Structure formats: structure tokens, C-alpha cells
Coordinates of C-alpha atoms and ligand atoms in Angstrom, one line a residue:
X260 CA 186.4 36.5 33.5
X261 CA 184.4 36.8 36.8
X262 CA 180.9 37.2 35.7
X263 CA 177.7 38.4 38.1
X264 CA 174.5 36.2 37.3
X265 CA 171.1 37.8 38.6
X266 CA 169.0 35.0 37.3
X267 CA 168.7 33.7 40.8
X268 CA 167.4 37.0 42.2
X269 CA 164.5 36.8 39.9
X270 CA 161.0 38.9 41.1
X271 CA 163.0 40.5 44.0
X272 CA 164.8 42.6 41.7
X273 CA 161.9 44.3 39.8
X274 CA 163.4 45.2 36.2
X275 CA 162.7 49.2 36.0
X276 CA 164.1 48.9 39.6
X277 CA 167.1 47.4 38.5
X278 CA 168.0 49.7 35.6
X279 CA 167.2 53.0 37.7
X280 CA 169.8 51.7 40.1
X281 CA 172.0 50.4 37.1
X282 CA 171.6 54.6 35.7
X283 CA 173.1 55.4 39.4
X284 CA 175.9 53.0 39.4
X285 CA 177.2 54.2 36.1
X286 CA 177.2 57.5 37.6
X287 CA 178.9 56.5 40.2
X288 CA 180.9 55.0 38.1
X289 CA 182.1 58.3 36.8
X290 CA 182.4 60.0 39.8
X291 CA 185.1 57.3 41.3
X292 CA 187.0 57.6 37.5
X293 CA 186.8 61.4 37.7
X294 CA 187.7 61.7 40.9
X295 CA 184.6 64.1 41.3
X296 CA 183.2 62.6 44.0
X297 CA 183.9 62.2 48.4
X298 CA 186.9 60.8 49.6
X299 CA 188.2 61.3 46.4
X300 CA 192.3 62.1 48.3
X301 CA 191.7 58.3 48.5
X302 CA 191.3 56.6 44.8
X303 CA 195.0 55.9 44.6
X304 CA 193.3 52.0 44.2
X305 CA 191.2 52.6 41.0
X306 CA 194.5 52.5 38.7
X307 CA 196.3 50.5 41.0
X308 CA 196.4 47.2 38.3
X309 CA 197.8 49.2 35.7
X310 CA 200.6 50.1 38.1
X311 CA 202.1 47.2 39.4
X312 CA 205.5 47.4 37.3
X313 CA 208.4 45.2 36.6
X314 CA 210.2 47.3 39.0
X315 CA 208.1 46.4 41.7
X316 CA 207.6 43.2 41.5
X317 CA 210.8 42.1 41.3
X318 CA 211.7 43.9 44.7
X319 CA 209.2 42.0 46.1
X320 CA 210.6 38.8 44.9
X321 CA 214.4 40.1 45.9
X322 CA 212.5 39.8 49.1
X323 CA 211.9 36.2 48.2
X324 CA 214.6 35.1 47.1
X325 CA 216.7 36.8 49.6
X326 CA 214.9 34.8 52.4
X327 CA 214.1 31.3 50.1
X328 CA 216.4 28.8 51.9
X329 CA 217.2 30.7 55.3
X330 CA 213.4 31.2 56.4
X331 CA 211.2 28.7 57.6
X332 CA 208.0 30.7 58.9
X333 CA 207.7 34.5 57.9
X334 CA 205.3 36.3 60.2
X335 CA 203.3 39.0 58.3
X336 CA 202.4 41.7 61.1
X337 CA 199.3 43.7 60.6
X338 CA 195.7 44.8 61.1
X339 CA 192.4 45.2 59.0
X340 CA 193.4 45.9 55.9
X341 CA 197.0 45.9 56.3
X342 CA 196.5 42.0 56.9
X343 CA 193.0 40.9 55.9
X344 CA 193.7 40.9 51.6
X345 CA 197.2 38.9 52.1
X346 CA 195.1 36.6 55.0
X347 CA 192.3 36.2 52.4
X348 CA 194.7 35.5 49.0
X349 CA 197.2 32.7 51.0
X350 CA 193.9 31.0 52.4
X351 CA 192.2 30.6 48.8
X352 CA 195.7 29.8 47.0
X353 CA 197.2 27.3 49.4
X354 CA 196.8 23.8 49.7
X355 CA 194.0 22.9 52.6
X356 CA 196.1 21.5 54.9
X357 CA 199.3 23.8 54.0
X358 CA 200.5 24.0 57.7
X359 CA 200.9 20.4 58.4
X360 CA 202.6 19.5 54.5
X361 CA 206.0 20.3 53.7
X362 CA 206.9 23.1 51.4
X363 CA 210.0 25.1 49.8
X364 CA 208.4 28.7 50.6
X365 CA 208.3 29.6 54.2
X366 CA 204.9 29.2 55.9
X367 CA 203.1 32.5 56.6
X368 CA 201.9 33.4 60.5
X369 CA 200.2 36.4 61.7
X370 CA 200.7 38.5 64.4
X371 CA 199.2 42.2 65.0
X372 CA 195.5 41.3 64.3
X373 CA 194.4 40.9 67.9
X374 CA 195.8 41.7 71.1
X375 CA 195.7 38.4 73.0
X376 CA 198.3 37.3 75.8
X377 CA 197.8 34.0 75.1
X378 CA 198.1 34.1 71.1
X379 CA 201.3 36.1 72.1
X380 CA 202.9 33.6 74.0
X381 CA 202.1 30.7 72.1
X382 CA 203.0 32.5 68.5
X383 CA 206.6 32.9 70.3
X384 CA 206.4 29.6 71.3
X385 CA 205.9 28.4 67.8
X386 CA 208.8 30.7 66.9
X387 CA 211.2 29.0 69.4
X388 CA 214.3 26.9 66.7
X389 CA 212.9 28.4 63.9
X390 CA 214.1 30.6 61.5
X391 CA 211.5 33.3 61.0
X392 CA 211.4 36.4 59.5
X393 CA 209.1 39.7 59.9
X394 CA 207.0 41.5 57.4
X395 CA 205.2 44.7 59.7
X396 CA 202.8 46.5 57.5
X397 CA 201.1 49.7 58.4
X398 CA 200.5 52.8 56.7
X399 CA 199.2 55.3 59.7
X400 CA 202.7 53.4 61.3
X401 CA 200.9 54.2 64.4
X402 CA 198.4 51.2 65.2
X403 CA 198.2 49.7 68.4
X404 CA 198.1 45.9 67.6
X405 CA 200.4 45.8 65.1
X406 CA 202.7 48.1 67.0
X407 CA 202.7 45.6 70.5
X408 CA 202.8 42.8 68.1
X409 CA 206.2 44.0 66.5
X410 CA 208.2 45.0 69.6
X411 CA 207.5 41.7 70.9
X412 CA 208.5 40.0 67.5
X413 CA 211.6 42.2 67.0
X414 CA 213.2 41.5 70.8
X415 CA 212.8 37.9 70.1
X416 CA 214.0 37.9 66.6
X417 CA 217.6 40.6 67.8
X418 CA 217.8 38.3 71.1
X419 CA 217.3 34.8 69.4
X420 CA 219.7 36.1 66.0
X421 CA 221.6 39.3 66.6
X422 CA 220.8 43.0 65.1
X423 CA 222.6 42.1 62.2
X424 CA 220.5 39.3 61.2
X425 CA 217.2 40.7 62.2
X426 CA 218.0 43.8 60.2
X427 CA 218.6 41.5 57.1
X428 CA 215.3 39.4 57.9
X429 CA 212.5 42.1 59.0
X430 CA 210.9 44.4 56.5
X431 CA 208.4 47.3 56.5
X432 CA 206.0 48.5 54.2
X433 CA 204.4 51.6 55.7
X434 CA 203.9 55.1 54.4
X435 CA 206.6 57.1 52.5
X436 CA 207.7 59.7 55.4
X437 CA 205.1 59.6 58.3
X438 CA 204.5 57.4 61.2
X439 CA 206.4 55.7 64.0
X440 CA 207.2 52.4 62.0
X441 CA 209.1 54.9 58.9
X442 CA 211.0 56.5 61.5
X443 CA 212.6 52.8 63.1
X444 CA 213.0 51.6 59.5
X445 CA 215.1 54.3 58.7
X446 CA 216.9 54.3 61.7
X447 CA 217.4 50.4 62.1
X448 CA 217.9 50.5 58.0
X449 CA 215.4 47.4 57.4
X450 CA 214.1 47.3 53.7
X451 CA 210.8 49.3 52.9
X452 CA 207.9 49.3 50.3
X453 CA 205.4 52.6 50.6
X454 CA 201.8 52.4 50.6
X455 CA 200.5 55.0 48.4
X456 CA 199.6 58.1 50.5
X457 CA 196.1 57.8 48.1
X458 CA 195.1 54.2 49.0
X459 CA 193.3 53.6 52.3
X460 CA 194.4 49.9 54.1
X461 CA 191.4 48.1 52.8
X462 CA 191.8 49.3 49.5
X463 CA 195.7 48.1 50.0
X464 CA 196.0 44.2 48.5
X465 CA 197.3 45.5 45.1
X466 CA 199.9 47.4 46.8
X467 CA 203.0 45.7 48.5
X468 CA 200.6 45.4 51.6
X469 CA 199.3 42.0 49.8
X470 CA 201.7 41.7 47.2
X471 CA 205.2 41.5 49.1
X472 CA 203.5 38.3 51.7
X473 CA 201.5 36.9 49.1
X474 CA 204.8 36.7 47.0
X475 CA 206.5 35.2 50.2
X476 CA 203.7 32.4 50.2
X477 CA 204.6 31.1 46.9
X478 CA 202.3 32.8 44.8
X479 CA 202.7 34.7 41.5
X480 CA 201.9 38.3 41.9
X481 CA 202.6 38.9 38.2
X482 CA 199.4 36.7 37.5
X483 CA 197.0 38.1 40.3
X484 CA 198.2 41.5 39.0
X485 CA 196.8 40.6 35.2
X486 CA 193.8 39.3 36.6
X487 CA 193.1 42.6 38.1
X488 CA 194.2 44.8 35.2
X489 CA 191.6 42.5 32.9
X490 CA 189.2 43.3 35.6
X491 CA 189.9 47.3 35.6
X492 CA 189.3 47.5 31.7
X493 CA 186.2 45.6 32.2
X494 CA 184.9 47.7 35.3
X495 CA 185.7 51.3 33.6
X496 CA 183.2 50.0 31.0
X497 CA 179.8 51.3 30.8
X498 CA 178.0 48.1 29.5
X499 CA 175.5 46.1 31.0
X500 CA 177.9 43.1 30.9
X501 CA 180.4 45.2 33.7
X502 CA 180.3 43.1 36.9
X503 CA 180.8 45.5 39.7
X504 CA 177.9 48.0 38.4
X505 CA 175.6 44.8 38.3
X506 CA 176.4 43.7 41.7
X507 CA 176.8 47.1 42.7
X508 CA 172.9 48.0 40.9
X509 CA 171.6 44.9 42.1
X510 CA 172.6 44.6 46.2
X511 CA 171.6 48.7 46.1
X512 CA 168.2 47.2 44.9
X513 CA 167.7 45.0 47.3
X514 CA 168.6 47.4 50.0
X515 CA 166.5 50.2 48.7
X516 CA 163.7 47.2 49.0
X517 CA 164.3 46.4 53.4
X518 CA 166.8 43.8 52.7
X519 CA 169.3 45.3 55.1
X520 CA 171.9 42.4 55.6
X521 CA 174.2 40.7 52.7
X522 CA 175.6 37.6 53.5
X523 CA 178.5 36.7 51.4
X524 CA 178.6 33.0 51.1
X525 CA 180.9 30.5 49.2
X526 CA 180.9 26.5 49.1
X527 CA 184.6 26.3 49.6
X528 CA 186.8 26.7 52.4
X529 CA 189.6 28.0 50.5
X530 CA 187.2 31.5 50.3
X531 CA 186.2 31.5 54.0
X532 CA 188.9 34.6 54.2
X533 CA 187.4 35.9 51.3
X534 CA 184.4 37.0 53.5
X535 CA 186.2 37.9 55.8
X536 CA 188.1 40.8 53.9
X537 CA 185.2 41.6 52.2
X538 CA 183.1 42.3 55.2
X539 CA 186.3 45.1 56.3
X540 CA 185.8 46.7 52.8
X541 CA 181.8 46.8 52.9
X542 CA 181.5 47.7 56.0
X543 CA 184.2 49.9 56.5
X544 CA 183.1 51.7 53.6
X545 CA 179.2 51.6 54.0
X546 CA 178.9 51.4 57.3
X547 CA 177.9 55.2 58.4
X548 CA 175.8 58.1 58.9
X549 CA 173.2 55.5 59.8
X550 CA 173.3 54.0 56.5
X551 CA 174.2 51.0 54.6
X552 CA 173.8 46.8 54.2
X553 CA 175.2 44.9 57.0
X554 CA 178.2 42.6 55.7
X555 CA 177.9 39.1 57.1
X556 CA 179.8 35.8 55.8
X557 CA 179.3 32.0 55.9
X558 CA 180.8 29.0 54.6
X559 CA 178.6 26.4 53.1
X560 CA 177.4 23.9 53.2
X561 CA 179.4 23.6 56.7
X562 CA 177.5 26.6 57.9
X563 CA 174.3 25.3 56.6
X564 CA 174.2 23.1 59.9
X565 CA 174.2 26.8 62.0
X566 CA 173.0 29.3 60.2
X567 CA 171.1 27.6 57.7
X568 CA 168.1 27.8 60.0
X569 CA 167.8 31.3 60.5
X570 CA 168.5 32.1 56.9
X571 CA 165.7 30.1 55.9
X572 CA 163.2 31.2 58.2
X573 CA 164.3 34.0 60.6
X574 CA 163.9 37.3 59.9
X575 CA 163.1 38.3 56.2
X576 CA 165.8 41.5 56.3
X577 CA 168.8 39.5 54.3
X578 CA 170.0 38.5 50.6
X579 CA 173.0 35.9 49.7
X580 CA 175.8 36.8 47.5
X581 CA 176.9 33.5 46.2
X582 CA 180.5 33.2 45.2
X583 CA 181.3 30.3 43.2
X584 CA 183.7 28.4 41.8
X585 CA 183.6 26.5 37.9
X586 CA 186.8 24.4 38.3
X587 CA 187.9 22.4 40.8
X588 CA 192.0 21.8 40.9
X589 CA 191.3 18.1 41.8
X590 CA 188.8 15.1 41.0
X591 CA 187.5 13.0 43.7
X592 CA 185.1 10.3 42.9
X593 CA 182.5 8.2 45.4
X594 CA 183.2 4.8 44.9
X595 CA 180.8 2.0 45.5
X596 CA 180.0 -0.1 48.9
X597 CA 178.4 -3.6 48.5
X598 CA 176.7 -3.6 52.0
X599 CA 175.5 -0.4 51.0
X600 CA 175.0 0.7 55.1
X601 CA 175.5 4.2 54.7
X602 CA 172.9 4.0 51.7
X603 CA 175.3 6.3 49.3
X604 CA 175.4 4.0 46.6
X605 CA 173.1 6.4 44.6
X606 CA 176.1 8.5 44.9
X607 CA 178.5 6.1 43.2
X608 CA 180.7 7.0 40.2
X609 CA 179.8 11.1 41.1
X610 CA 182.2 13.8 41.8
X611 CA 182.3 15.5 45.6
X612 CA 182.0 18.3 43.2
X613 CA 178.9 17.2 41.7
X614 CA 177.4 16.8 45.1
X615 CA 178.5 20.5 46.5
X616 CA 177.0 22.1 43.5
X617 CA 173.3 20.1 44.2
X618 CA 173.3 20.8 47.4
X619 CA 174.3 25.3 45.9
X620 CA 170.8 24.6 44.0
X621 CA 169.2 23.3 46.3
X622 CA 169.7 25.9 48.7
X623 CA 169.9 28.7 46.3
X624 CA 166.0 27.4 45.6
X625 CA 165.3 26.8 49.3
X626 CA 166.7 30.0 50.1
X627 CA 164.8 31.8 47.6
X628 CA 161.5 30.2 48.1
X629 CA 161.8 31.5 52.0
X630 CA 162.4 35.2 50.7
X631 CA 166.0 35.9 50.5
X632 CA 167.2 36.8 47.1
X633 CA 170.4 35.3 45.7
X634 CA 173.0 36.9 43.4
X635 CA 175.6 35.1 42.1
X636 CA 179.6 35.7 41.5
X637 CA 181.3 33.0 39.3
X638 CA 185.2 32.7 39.1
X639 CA 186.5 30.4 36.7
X640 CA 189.0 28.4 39.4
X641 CA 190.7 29.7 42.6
X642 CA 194.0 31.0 41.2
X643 CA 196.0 34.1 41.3
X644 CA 194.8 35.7 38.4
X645 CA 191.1 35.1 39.1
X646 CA 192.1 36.1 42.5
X647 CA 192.9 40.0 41.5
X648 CA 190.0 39.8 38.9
X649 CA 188.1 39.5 42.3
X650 CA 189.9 41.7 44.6
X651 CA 189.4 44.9 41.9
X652 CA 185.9 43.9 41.1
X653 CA 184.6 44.1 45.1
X654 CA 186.8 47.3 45.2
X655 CA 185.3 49.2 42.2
X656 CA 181.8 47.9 43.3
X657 CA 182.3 48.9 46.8
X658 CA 183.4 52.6 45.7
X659 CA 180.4 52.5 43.5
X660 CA 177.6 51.2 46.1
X661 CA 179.1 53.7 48.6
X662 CA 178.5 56.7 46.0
X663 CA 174.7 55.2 45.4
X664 CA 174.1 55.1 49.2
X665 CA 175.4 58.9 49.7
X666 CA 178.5 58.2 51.5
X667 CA 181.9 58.7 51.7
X668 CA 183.2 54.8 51.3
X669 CA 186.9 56.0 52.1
X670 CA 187.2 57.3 55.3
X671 CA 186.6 55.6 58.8
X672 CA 186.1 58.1 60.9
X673 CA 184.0 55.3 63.6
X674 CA 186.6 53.5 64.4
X675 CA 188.6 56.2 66.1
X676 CA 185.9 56.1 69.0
X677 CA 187.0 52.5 70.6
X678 CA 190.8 53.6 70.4
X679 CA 190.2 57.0 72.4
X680 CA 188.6 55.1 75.0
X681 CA 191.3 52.6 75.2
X682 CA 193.9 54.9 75.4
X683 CA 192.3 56.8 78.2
X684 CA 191.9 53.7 79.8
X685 CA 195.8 52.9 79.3
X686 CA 196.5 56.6 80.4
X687 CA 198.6 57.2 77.3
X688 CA 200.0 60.7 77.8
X689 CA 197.6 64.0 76.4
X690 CA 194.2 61.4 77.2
X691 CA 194.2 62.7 80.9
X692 CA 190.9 64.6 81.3
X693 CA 189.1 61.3 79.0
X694 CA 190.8 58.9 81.0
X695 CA 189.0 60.9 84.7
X696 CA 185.5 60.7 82.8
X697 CA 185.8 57.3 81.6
X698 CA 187.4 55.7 84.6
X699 CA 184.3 57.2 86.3
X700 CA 181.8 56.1 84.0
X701 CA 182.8 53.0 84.2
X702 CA 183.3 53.0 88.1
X703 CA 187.2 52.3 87.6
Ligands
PA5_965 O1 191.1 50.0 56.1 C1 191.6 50.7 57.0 O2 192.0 51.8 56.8 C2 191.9 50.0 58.3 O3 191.4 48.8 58.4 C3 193.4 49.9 58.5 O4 193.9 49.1 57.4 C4 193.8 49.2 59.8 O5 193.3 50.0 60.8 C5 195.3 49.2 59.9 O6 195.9 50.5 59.8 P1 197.4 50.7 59.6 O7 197.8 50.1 58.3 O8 197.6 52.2 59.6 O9 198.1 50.1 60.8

């Protein structure tokens, strides 16, 4: 089981600080499992786990074994958290160098996530011979990036195979009955999944948004979704063992003390995507009414030759959140050198692993000693089920820090602002008057 260690965090985490905030978690606790609380049209997720049914995950793996064989590359189209959890699962499952090595399940692209020419073209490119397939996923059905990104994929995919085919190879999990993307599955008669009208996209991994593409990838949904319905009996708990009301007590601490800025760090590049959808889900959710702990992410030790300067010495506004990993999958020794050149020898007969983890304490201590508190997150080893053991954990402790810091951690309303601009910028029909004040504002 995932466990959160506050050793490390020491004097910054006074200990009647820690359990006033640890009283405010566990009522935030109850307010996301009453539904009492704002945003509350959104906590579809909490029970998510205890959901996922026989019955759907064997239509995800119809999905798979309709396409195992036939499709080499399947492109998973989508944005934030339509892409980010199945991005963030497929990175810390697969093997490091999964691209280049051969493999019996297709290999998963993106597309959708970014609206460059260039990583257009060359995606096509890539697609040129090959049999591909598409997975579009997004609830609102309506999102720019993902919407360009389809049309494209779809042309290529009817022009390159025929309707027929890319009917049989292009499926869409969006929203029940709304949106653009429900309408042209219905119409073109391409298999569906529904995101749950209750669950917002960064929420979403649990639902087929992560589970159909993760299941494409190789993986075994049925364990990732135990791992996450151990995790959902352990979070509803009020005990003082319950991960995501310490982590949730303890970053609110730190932020209640100035420490404005978390910075989710791992020492293994399997989790570098693991930051990355965490930093949508905290920030998305915290970020607002002028409130809430900037998410930030790096990768260690690689990062430690960037950022490791200013961590250790810049500004004093930031803590570490330290996820680690117990078990390696593989053993890999330093053997010995009789010139000695590189002076390792010291190192002979010790695991790489052995070496990572000195270097965590050392810069847990470094770290620390310059005045940036550490907490810790241990997994047992990177696999599925301690995969959705950490997916729900982050979730129910981001629901619960949003309700500490007074806001709504479900809604988004911010990120509407860009897209009205852009769209007056495009001149997409009923943005006229925008699109005159704009264009003059910016001297267009
Ligand atoms: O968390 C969110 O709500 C957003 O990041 C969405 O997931 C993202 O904007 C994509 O939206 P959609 O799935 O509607 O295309």
C-alpha cells in the first residue's frame, strides 16, 4: 500500500500545526463523501474504483482484441485530462525504450494535445504504411485540439483504408448525448464508451478515458482498478494512517506557513508523466480565486543538474513531494575496472539502485538543510495496481486540499479566457464584437 512518510519534513511541520490541519482534512473528508460540499455535480470520481465492472472491462478489451493483430500504432486523441492520466500510466508501465523494441500490442501515439503544424505533419508522416487506429476522447466533444487533431486523423485513416475500415478501427469515448464528437459517432456508427456526466477530465483516468488506451497498451486494467479500490477503502478512513488526509494535512501546512510552490519530484523516469498529470489535477483544481500551491515537477537526479541549484538556494517559497519507488523490476550491478580511471571502484559490487537512493538522501538532507521541506510518497514497485492506488490517492487528496483552501477544486472556469480570445482571433461565428476589440488591442 502507498504509504505518506512526514519524517523528512521534520520542524517545518510544527505538530499542533499538523493536527489542526489533519482536523480540517477529515472534514473535508466528509464533505467530498457526503457530497455536501462545492462542485459537488462533480464527485462522480470518488466511487469510481468500486465501479469498474466486469462489464466494462471486457468492452474495453473487445476493443483489444478486436484490433490485436491488425493494428500496429493506435493514436489516442486528446487533451488535459482526456490524455494526461493514459500519457502518465503507459509512460510508468512500459519498458524505457518501448518505441524502438518490438512488441505484440500496438504502440500508443498522441495527437490532440497541442496544435503544432509541424507535429501534424510529421505524426502523419509516421502514420504513412502503417496500420493505425484512433481512440478520440473528449467529454465537452467540443475542444479545439483534439477536434483539428481528429479531422486530420480521420481523412487520412477513410483515404489511406476506406469508411468501412476506419469505422471498424476509430472509437470515441465522449459524453452520453452532448457534444459534436457524440453526434459523428452516432452518425458514422464508430463504437463509444461515456464519460460520466459527474466526473470532470482530470478526474477521468478510472473511466474509459484511461482505461480503454491503457488497456490498448498492454496493460491490465483489472489490476490498476484493484489497486485503486484498496486505495478508496483506505482513503474514506478517518485514521491517522490514511494517506491522502496526511499529504493533504501536511502540503496545506506548509502552505499556510509561505511555502507557496510544491514540486513533485521522483528518481525515475518511468514517473516523469506522473508530474505531469498531477500538476493538471493540482492546479486545475487549486489554482483560483487567487489562492492555492503552485504545482511544479522534476525528474531527479537528471534535473538535479538544472534545477538543483535554485532549489537549494533560490528563493525559500517551495517544498518537495518525493515519490518513490521500493522495488526495482531489474538488477543492475557496477562491476569492477582494474585501471580504475574513472575512480568508481568504490562502487563495485553495488546496485545502480543503491546509488539513486544515496544520492534521494542526500538530497532529501541537502534540500532540507537549505529550507525546503520534504514529504515523502512510497509505492511498492511501478505496476498497475500500485498505479491506481496512486491515481485515487492524488484525487481524494486533491478534492480534500481544495476544500481546506476554500475552493471549488472541480470547476475551471480560467481556462475559458485563452479560448475566447482565440476564437475571436479565428473569427468563429457569434465572437464578432470580441474579435473588433481584440484585433484592436492587439493592433491586428
Ligand atoms: O480537466 C479538465 O476538465 C480539462 O483538462 C479537460 O480534460 C480538457 O480541457 C479536455 O476537455 P474535453 O475532454 O472536453 O475535450
Amino acid at each position: 500500500m502507498i504509504s505518506v512518510n512526514l519524517k523528512a519534513a521534520g520542524e517545518f511541520i510544527p505538530e499542533s500545526l499538523y493536527n489542526e490541519f489533519k482536523e480540517k482534512a477529515y472534514k473535508a473528508l466528509d464533505t467530498v463523501l457526503d457530497g455536501t460540499g462545492a462542485g459537488n455535480d462533480f464527485l462522480g470520481w470518488v466511487t469510481l474504483p468500486s465501479e469498474i465492472d466486469d462489464k466494462l472491462i471486457e468492452s474495453c478489451n473487445e476493443v483489444v482484441a478486436r484490433w490485436k493483430g491488425k493494428v500496429e500504432v493506435v493514436v489516442v486523441v486528446g487533451i488535459g485530462g482526456s490524455y494526461l492520466g493514459t500519457k502518465c500510466a503507459v509512460e510508468a508501465l512500459s519498458h524505457s525504450f518501448a518505441s524502438a523494441m518490438p512488441s505484440e500490442n500496438p504502440k500508443i501515439v498522441y495527437a490532440g494535445h497541442n496544435m503544432s503544424e509541424d507535429y501534424a505533419a510529421e505524426l502523419l508522416e509516421y502514420l504513412e504504411g502503417k496500420n493505425f487506429a484512433i481512440v478520440v476522447i473528449s467529454k465537452s466533444g467540443t475542444t479545439t485540439e483534439p477536434a483539428i487533431a481528429f479531422r486530420l486523423l480521420k481523412d487520412y485513416l477513410e483515404s489511406k483504408f476506406g469508411k468501412e475500415i476506419a469505422r471498424e478501427r476509430i472509437v470515441a469515448v465522449t459524453d452520453a448525448a452532448r457534444g459534436a464528437l457524440r453526434t459523428l459517432a452516432t452518425q458514422e456508427g464508430y463504437t463509444t464508451f461515456v464519460i460520466p456526466d459527474n466526473v470532470g477530465g482530470r478526474f477521468s483516468v478510472l473511466t474509459p478515458v484511461g482505461l480503454l488506451p491503457i488497456a490498448l497498451a498492454g496493460f491490465d486494467i483489472r489490476k490498476m482498478a484493484e489497486g485503486a479500490q484498496a486505495m478508496q477503502k483506505a482513503c474514506a478512513e478517518k485514521s491517522d494512517g490514511n494517506p491522502a488526509i496526511m499529504y493533504a494535512a501536511a502540503r496545506n501546512v506548509l502552505y499556510s506557513l509561505g511555502k507557496k510552490i510544491e514540486i513533485l519530484v521522483n528518481y525515475n523516469p518511468k514517473l516523469q508523466y506522473l508530474g505531469e498529470w498531477w500538476k493538471q489535477l493540482y492546479g486545475e483544481s487549486e489554482g483560483k480565486d487567487g489562492k492555492g500551491i503552485f504545482p511544479a515537477s522534476v525528474n531527479f537526479s537528471t534535473d538535479l543538474h538544472s534545477m538543483g541549484q535554485y532549489i537549494q538556494d533560490g528563493e525559500r517559497t517551495m517544498f518537495e513531494t518525493n515519490v518513490l519507488v521500493k522495488n526495482q523490476k531489474h538488477t543492475v550491478t557496477i562491476g569492477s575496472d582494474a585501471q580504475n580511471l574513472d575512480g568508481l571502484n568504490f562502487l563495485v559490487g553495488k546496485r545502480v539502485e543503491e546509488i539513486n537512493q544515496k544520492a534521494q538522501l542526500g538530497t532529501r538532507l541537502a534540500h532540507t538543510d537549505g529550507g525546503v521541506p520534504n514529504l515523502e510518497i512510497e509505492m511498492d514497485r511501478i505496476d498497475e495496481y500500485n498505479m491506481g492506488e496512486l491515481f485515487y490517492m492524488f484525487e481524494i487528496a486533491c478534492g480534500i486540499s481544495g476544500y481546506i483552501l476554500g475552493v471549488n477544486p472541480f470547476d475551471q472556469p480560467g481556462v475559458e479566457a485563452y479560448k475566447k480570445n482565440m476564437f475571436a482571433l479565428l473569427d468563429k461565428p457569434g465572437h464578432e464584437a470580441a474579435s473588433k476589440e481584440i484585433k484592436a488591442r492587439l493592433g491586428l
